[in-house]
Short mmCIF file of C-alpha atoms and ligand atoms in Angstrom, two decimals:
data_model
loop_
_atom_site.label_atom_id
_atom_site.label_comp_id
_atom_site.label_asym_id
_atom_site.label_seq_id
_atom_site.Cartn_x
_atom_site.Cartn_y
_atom_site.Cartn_z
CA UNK A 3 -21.98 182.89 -26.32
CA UNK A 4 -22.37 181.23 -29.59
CA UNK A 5 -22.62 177.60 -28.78
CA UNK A 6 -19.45 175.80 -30.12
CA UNK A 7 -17.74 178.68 -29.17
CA UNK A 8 -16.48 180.51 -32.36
CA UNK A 9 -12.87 180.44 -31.73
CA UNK A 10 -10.83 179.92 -34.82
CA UNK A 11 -13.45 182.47 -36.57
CA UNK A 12 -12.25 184.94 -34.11
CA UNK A 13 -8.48 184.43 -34.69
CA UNK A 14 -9.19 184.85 -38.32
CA UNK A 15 -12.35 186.87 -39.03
CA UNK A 16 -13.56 189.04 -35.99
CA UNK A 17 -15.89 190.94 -38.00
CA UNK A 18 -17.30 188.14 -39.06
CA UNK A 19 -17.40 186.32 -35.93
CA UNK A 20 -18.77 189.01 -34.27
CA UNK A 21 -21.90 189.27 -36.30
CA UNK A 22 -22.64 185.98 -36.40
CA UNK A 23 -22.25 186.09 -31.94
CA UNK A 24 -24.77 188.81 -33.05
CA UNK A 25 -27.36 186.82 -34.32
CA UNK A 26 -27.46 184.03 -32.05
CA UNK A 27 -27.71 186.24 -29.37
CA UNK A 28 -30.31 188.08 -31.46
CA UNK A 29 -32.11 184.43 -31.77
CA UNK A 30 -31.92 183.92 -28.32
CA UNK A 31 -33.84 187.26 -26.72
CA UNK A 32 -36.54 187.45 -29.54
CA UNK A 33 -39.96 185.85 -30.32
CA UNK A 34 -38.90 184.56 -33.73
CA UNK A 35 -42.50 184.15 -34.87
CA UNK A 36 -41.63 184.19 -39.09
CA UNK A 37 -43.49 180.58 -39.87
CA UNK A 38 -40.52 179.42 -41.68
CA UNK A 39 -38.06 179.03 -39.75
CA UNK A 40 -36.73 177.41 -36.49
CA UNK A 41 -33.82 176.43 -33.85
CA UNK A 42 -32.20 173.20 -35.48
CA UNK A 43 -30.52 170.74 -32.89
CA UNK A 44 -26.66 171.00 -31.79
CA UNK A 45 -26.88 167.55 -33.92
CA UNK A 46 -28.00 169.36 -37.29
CA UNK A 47 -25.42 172.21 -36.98
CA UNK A 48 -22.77 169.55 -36.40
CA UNK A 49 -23.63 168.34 -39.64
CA UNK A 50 -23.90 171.26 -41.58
CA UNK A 51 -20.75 172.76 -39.92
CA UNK A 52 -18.52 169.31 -40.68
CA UNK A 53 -15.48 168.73 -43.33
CA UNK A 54 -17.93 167.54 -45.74
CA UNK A 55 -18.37 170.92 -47.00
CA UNK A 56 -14.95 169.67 -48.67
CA UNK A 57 -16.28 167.42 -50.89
CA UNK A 58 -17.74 167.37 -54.07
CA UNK A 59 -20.55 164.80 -55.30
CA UNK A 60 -21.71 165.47 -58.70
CA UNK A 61 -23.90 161.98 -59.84
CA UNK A 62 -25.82 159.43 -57.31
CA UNK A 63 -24.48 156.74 -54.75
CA UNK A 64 -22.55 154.46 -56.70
CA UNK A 65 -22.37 156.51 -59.98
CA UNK A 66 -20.19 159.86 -59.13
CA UNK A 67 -18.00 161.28 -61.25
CA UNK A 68 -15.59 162.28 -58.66
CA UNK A 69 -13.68 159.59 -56.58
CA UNK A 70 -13.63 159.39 -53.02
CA UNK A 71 -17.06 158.85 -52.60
CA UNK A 72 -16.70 156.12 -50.17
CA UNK A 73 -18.40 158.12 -46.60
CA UNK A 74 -20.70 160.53 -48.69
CA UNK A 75 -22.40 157.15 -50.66
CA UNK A 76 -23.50 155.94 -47.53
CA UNK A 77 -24.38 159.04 -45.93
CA UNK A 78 -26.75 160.01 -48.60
CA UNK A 79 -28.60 156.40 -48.94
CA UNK A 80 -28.91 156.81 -45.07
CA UNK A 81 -30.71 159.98 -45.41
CA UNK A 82 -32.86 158.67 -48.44
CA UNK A 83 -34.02 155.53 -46.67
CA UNK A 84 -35.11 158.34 -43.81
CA UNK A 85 -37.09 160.32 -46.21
CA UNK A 86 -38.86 157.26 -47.85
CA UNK A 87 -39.49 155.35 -44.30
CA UNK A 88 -40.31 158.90 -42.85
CA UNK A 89 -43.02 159.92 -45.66
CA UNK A 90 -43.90 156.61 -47.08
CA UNK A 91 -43.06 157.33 -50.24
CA UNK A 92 -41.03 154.98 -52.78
CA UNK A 93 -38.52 157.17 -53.74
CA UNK A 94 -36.20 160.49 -52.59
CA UNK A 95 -33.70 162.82 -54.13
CA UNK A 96 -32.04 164.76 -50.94
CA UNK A 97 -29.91 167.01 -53.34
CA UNK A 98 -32.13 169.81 -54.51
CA UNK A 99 -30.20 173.49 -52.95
CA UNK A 100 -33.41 174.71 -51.39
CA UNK A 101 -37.28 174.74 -52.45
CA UNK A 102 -36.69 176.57 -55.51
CA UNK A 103 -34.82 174.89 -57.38
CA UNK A 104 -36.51 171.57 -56.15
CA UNK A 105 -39.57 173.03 -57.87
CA UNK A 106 -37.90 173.75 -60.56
CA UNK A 107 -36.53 170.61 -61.14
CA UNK A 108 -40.74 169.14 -61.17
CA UNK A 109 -41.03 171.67 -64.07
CA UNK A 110 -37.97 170.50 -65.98
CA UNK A 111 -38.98 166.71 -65.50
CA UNK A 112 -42.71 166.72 -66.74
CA UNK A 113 -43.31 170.47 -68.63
CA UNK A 114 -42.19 172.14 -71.82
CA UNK A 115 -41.38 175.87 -71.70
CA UNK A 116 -45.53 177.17 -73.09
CA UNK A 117 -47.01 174.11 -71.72
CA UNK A 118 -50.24 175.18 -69.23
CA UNK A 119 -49.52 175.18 -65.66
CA UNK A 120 -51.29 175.73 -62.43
CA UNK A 121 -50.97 177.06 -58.77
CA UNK A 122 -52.13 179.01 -55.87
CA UNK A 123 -51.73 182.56 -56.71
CA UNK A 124 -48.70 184.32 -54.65
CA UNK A 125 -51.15 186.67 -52.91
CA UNK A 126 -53.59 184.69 -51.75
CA UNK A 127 -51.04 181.94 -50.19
CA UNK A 128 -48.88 180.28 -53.12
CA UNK A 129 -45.68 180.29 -53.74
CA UNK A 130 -43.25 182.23 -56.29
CA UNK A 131 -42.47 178.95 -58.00
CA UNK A 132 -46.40 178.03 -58.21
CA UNK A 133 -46.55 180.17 -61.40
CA UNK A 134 -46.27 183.28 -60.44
CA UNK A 135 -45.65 186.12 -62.88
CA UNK A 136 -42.52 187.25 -62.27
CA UNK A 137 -41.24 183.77 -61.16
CA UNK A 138 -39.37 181.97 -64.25
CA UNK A 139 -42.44 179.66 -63.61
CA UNK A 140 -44.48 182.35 -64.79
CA UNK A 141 -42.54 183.87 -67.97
CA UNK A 142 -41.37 180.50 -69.30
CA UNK A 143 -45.21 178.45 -68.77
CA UNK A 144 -48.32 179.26 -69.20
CA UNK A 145 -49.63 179.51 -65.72
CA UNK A 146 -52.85 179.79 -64.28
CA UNK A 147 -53.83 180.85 -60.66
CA UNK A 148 -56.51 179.79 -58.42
CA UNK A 149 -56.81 181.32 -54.92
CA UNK A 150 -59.19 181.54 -51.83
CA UNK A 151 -62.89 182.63 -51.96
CA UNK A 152 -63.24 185.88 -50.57
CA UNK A 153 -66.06 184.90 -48.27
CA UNK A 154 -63.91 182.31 -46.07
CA UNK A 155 -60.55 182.62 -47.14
CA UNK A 156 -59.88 178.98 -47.98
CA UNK A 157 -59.40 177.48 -51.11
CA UNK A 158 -62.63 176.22 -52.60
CA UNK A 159 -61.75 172.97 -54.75
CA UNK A 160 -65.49 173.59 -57.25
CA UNK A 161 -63.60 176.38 -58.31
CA UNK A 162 -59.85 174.54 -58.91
CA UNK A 163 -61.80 171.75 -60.75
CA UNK A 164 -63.49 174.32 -62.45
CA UNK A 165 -60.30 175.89 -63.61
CA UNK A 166 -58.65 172.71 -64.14
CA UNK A 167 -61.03 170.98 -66.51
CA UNK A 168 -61.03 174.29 -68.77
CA UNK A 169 -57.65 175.04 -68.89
CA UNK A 170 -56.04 171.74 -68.66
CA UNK A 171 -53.03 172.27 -67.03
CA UNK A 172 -50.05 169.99 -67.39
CA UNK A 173 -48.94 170.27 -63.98
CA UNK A 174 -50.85 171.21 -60.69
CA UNK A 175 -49.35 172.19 -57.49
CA UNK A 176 -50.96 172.25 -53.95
CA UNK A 177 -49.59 173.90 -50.86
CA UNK A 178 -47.91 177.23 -50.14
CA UNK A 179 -46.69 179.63 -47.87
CA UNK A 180 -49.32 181.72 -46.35
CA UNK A 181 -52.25 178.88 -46.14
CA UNK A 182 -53.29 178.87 -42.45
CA UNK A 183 -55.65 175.49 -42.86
CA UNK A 184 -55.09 172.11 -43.56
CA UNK A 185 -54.42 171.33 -47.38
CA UNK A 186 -57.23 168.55 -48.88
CA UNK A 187 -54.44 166.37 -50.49
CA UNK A 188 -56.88 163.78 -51.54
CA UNK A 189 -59.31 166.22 -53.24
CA UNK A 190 -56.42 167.95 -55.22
CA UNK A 191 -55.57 164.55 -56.63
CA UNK A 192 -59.34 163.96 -57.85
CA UNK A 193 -59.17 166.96 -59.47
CA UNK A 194 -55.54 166.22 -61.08
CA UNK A 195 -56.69 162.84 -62.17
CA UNK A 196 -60.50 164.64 -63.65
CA UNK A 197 -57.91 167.05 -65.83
CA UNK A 198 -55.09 164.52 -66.61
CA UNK A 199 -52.49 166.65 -64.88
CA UNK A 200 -49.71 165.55 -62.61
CA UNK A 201 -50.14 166.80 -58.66
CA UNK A 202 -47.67 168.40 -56.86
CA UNK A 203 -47.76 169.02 -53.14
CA UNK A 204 -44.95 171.84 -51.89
CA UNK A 205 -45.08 170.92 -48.42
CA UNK A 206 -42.21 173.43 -47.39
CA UNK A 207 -44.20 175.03 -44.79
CA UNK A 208 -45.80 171.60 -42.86
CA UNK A 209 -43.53 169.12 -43.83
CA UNK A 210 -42.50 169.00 -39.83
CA UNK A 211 -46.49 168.72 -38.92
CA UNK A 212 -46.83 165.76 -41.46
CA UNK A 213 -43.85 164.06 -40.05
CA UNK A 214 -44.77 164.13 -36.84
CA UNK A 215 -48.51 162.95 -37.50
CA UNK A 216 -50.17 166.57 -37.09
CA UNK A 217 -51.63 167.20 -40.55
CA UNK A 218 -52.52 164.96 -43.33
CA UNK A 219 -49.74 163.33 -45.43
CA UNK A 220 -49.98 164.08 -49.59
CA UNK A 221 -48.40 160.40 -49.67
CA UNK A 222 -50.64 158.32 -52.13
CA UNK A 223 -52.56 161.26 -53.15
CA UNK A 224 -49.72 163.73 -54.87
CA UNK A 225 -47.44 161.86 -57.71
CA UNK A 226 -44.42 164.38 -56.63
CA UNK A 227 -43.36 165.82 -53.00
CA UNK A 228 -41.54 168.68 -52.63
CA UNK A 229 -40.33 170.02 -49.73
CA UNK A 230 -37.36 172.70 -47.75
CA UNK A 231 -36.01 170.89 -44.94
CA UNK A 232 -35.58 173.88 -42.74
CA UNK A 233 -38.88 174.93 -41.32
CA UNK A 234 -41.13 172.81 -39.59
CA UNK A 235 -39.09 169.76 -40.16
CA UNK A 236 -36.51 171.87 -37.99
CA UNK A 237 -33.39 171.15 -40.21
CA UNK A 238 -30.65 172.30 -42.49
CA UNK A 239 -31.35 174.71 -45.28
CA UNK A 240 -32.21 172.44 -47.75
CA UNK A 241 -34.50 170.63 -49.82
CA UNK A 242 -36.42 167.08 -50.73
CA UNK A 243 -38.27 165.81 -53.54
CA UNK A 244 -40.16 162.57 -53.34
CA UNK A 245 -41.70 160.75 -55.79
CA UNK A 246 -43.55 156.67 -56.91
CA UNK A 247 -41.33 154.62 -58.46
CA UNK A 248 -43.32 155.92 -61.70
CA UNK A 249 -41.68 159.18 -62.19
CA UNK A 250 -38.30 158.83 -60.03
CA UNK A 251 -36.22 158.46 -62.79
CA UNK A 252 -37.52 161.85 -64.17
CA UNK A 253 -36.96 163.60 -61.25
CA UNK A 254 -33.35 162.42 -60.76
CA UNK A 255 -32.24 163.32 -63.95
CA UNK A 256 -33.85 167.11 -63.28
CA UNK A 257 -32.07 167.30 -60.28
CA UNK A 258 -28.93 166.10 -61.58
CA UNK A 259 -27.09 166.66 -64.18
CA UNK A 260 -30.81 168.68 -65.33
CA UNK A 261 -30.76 171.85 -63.17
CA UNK A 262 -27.65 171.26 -60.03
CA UNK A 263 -24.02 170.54 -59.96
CA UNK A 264 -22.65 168.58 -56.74
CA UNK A 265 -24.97 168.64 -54.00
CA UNK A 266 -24.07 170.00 -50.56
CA UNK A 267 -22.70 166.89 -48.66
CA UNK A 268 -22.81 168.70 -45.39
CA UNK A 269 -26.55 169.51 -45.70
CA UNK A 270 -26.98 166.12 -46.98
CA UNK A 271 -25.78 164.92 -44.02
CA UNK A 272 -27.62 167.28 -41.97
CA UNK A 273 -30.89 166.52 -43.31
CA UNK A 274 -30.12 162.54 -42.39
CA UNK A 275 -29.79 163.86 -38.62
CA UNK A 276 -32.75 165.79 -39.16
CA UNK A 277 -35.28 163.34 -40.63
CA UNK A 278 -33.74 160.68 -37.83
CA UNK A 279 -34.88 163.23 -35.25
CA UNK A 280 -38.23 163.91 -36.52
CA UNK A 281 -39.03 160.20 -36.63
CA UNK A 282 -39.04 159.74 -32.50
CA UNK A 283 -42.00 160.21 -30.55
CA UNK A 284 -40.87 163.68 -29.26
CA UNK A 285 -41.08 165.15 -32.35
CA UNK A 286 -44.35 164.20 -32.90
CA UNK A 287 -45.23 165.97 -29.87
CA UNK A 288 -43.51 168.81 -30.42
CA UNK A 289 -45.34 169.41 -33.68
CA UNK A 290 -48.91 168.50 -32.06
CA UNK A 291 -47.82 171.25 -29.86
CA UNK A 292 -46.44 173.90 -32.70
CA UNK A 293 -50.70 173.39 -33.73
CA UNK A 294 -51.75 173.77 -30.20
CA UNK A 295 -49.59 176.80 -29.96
CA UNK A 296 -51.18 178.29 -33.08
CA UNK A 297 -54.62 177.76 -32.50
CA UNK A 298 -54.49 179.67 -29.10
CA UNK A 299 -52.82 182.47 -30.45
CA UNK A 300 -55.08 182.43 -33.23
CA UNK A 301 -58.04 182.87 -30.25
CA UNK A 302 -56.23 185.24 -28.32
CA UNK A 303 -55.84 187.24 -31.54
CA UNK A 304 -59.24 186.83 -32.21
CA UNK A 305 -60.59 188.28 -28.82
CA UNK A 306 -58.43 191.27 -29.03
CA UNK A 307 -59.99 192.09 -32.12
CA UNK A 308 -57.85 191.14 -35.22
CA UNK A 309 -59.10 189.63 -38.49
CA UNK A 310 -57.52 186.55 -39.41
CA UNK A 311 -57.64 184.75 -42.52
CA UNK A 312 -59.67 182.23 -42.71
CA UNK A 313 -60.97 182.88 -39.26
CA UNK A 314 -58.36 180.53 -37.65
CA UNK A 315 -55.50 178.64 -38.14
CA UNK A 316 -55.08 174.54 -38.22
CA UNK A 317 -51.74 174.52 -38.32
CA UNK A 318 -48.48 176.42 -37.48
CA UNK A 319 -49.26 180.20 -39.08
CA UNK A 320 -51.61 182.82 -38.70
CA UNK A 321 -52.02 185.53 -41.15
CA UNK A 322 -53.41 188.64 -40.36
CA UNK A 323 -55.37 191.41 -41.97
CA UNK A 324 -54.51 194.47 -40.16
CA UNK A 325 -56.68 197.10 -42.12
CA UNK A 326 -59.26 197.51 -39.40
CA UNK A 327 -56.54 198.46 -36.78
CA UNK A 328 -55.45 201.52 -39.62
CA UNK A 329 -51.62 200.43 -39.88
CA UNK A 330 -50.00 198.46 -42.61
CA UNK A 331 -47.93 194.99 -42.50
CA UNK A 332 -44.72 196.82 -43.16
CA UNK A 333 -44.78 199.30 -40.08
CA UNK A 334 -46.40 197.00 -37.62
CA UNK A 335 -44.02 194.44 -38.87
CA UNK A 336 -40.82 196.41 -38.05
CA UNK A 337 -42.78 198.02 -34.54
CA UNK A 338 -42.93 194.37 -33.57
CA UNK A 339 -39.51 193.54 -34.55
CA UNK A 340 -38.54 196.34 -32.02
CA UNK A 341 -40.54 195.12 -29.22
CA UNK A 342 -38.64 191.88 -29.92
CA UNK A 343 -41.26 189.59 -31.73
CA UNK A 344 -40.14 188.97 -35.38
CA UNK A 345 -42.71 188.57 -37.77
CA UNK A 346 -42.99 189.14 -41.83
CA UNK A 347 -44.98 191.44 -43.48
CA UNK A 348 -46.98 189.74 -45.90
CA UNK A 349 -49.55 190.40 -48.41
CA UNK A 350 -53.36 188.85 -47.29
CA UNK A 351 -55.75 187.67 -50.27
CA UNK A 352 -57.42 190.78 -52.23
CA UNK A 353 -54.94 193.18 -51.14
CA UNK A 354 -55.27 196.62 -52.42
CA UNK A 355 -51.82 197.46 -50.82
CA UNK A 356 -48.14 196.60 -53.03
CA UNK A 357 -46.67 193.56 -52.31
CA UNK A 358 -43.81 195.67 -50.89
CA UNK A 359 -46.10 197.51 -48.15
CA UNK A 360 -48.86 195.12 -47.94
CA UNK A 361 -52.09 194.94 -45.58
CA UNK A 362 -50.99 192.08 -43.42
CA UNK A 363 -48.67 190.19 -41.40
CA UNK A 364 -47.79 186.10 -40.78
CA UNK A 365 -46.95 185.10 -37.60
CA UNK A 366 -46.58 181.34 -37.03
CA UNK A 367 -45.04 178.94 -34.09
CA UNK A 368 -42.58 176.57 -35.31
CA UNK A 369 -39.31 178.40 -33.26
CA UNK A 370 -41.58 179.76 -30.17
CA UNK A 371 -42.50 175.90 -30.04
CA UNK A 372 -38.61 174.28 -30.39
CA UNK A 373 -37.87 176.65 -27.60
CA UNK A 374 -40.86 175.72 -25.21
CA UNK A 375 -43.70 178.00 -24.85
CA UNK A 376 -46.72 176.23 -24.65
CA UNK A 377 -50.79 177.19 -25.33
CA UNK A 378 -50.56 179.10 -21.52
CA UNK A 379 -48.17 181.69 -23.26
CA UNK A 380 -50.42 182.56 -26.22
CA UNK A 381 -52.36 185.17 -24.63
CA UNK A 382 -49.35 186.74 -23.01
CA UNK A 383 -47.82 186.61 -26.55
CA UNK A 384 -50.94 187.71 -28.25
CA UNK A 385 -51.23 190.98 -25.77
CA UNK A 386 -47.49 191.63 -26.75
CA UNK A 387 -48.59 192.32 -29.89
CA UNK A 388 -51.20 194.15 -29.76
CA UNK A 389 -49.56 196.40 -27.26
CA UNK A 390 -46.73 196.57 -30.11
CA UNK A 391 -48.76 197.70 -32.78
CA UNK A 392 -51.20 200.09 -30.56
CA UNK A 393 -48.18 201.73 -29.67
CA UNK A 394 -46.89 202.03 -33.06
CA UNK A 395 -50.19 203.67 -34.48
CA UNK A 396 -49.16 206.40 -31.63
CA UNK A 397 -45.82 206.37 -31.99
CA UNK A 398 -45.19 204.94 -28.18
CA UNK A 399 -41.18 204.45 -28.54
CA UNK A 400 -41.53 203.86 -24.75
CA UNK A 401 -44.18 201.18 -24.91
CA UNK A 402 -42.41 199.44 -27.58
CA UNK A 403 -39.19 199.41 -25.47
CA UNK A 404 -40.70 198.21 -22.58
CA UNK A 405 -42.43 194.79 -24.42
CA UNK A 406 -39.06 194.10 -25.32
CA UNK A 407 -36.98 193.98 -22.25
CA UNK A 408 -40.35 191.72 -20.82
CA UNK A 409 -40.00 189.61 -23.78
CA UNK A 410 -36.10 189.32 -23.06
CA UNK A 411 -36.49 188.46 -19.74
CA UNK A 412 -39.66 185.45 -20.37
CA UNK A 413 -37.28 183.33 -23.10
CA UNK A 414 -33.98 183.57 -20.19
CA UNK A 415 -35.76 180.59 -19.29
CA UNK A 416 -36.02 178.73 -22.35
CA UNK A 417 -33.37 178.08 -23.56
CA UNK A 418 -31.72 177.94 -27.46
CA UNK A 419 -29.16 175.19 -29.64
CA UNK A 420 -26.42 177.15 -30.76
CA UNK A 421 -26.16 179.59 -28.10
CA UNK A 422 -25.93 180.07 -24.34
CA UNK A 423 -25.82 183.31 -22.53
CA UNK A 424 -22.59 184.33 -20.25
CA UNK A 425 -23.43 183.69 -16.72
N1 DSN B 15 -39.39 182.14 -48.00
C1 DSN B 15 -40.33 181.06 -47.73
C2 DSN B 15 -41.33 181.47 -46.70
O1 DSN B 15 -41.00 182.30 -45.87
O2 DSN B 15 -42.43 180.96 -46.70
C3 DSN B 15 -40.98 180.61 -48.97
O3 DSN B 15 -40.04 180.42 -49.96
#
């Protein structure tokens, strides 16, 4: 049962109710193995479930333009002082919707529509908002793309400088969403300073393994942060920029009144419960352990057979190649989802597939880790799936079946917030 129980959403919207009973019981008996998201605490869906959804916000502490300000002030300074004590970084806007929009809100501060900018290519591990073509970043700038060298799969930074000191880009963002090794912050910001542009670090995906002391921090190397809120960093759906005292002013006034309206007072909120919880000493084990988790399913992947990216993965996701196994991402993908491990579909660098039926698949280990499998799962896990997509090259319904009543039964011992099955 959905954990508080959903009563007044019954009385008034059973259909409703009874989907979302649906899904939490959904995110209780399943592997969710998609590396962005994750179980937040009973604490963060407090939050984001409380009366502050009432409110509206537009403007900064001390400077609305709506009265009645006097709970949400201090709740979003509280959550601000989090991020900047949290990061180490002299300023925060908590408002942006989600990482989008934060993103967008770097462009509107420090770019002209034509201007040059750059980012990792979508394919090989960027993100939409990176300059992408069909991104707005991509029709209204002129972007350029760096990606990984097809020998290792990593990013080579020769190459970026290389790029960078021809076209000279205005802007230049780091980071991504399919990147399975650690991010060289401080040789992205060489290069920005060799080519005069301003460095950006999206830290969306590892924002939780930075907090918590697992991967390096962009603090002092990137002149903006941006980051969601809701994957590693187990929170709300939501999003951060942070910024020196340089360019805060910029990035205030693109967040507000530049790009947003009010911002969401309950995710606000949520995202001060959040960044309080990912400053103890548990979290930092727990994401030492989402790493720990990744590299031995990266291994046991590896000695069944399967070509990773990159050979490896150094932090929470894994992406996979599956053209020497002869199936897609798409139907291995949805073979997995029916043997109860979720996973994306995903494109892998050099595809010769569609981004809509590409070669590969991510897996990562931010959720398996919240709810408590540990390194001595991994090979179980990694068997799973390869006994998942074997049997969906064959079309083993059967085999499929079975995986996912075993995977039911192994996670009835660890348990989920938000939900707790009927005894
Ligand atoms: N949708 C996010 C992800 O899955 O990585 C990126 O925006």
């Amino acid at each position: 049962m959905h954990q508080p129980p959903l009563s007044h959403l019954e009385g008034t919207d059973p259909e409703i109710a009874a989907l979302v009973e649906s899904e939490a019981r959904r995110q209780f008996e399943k592997l969710r193995m998609i590396p962005s998201e994750n179980y937040v605490s009973m604490a963060v869906l407090e939050a984001s479930g409380s009366v502050l959804t009432n409110k509206y916000s537009e403007g900064y502490a001390g400077r609305r333009y709506y009265e009645g300000q006097q709970f949400i002030d201090p709740i979003e300074l509280v959550a601000i002082q989090r991020a900047k004590d949290l990061f180490g970084v002299d300023h925060a806007n908590v408002q942006p919707y989600s990482g989008s929009p934060a993103n967008l809100a770097v462009y509107l501060a420090f770019a002209s529509p034509g201007d040059t900018v750059m980012g990792m290519a979508l394919p090989m591990g960027g993100h939409l908002t990176h300059g992408w073509a069909v991104s707005v970043t991509g029709k209204w700038f002129r972007s350029v793309q760096y990606g990984v060298r097809a020998d290792t799969g990593r990013i080579d930074l020769d190459e970026v400088r290389d790029l960078a000191l021809k076209e000279r880009p205005k802007i230049i963002f780091c980071g991504g969403t399919a990147i399975p090794r650690v991010i060289d912050f401080a040789g992205f910001a060489q290069i920005a300073s060799e080519a005069g542009a301003l460095l950006v670090a999206d830290i969306a995906h590892i924002a939780g393994l930075i907090a918590g002391g697992a991967h390096p921090s962009p603090a002092g190397h990137a002149n903006v942060i941006t980051t969601t809120t809701h994957k590693t960093l187990r929170g709300p759906r939501g999003a951060m920029i942070m910024t020196d005292a340089e360019h805060a002013s910029a990035i205030d006034k693109a967040v507000f009144p530049g790009l947003q309206g009010g911002p969401h007072d309950h995710t606000t909120a949520a995202i001060a419960v959040t960044l309080k919880e990912a400053a103890t000493p548990e979290f930092g084990e727990y994401a030492h352990r989402v790493v720990a988790n990744s590299r031995a399913l990266a291994a046991a992947l590896t000695e069944r057979g399967y070509s990773l990216i990159s050979g490896g993965s150094d932090n929470h996701l894994i992406l996979i190649d599956l053209t020497p196994q002869e199936i897609a991402g798409k139907p291995a993908a949805r073979a997995l989802d029916r043997a109860g491990i979720e996973v994306n579909y995903n494109t892998v660098p050099f595809d010769t597939r569609r981004p809509f039926d590409p070669s590969g698949i991510r897996i990562g280990t931010p959720a398996i880790t919240t709810r408590g499998l540990t390194p001595g799962h991994m090979p179980q896990v990694a068997a799973w799936m390869d006994e998942a997509i074997s049997a969906a090259i064959k079309d083993d319904e059967a085999t499929i079946g079975r995986i996912a009543g075993a995977v039911r039964d192994l996670l009835t011992g660890f348990p989920m917030p938000g939900y707790a099955p009927t005894p």
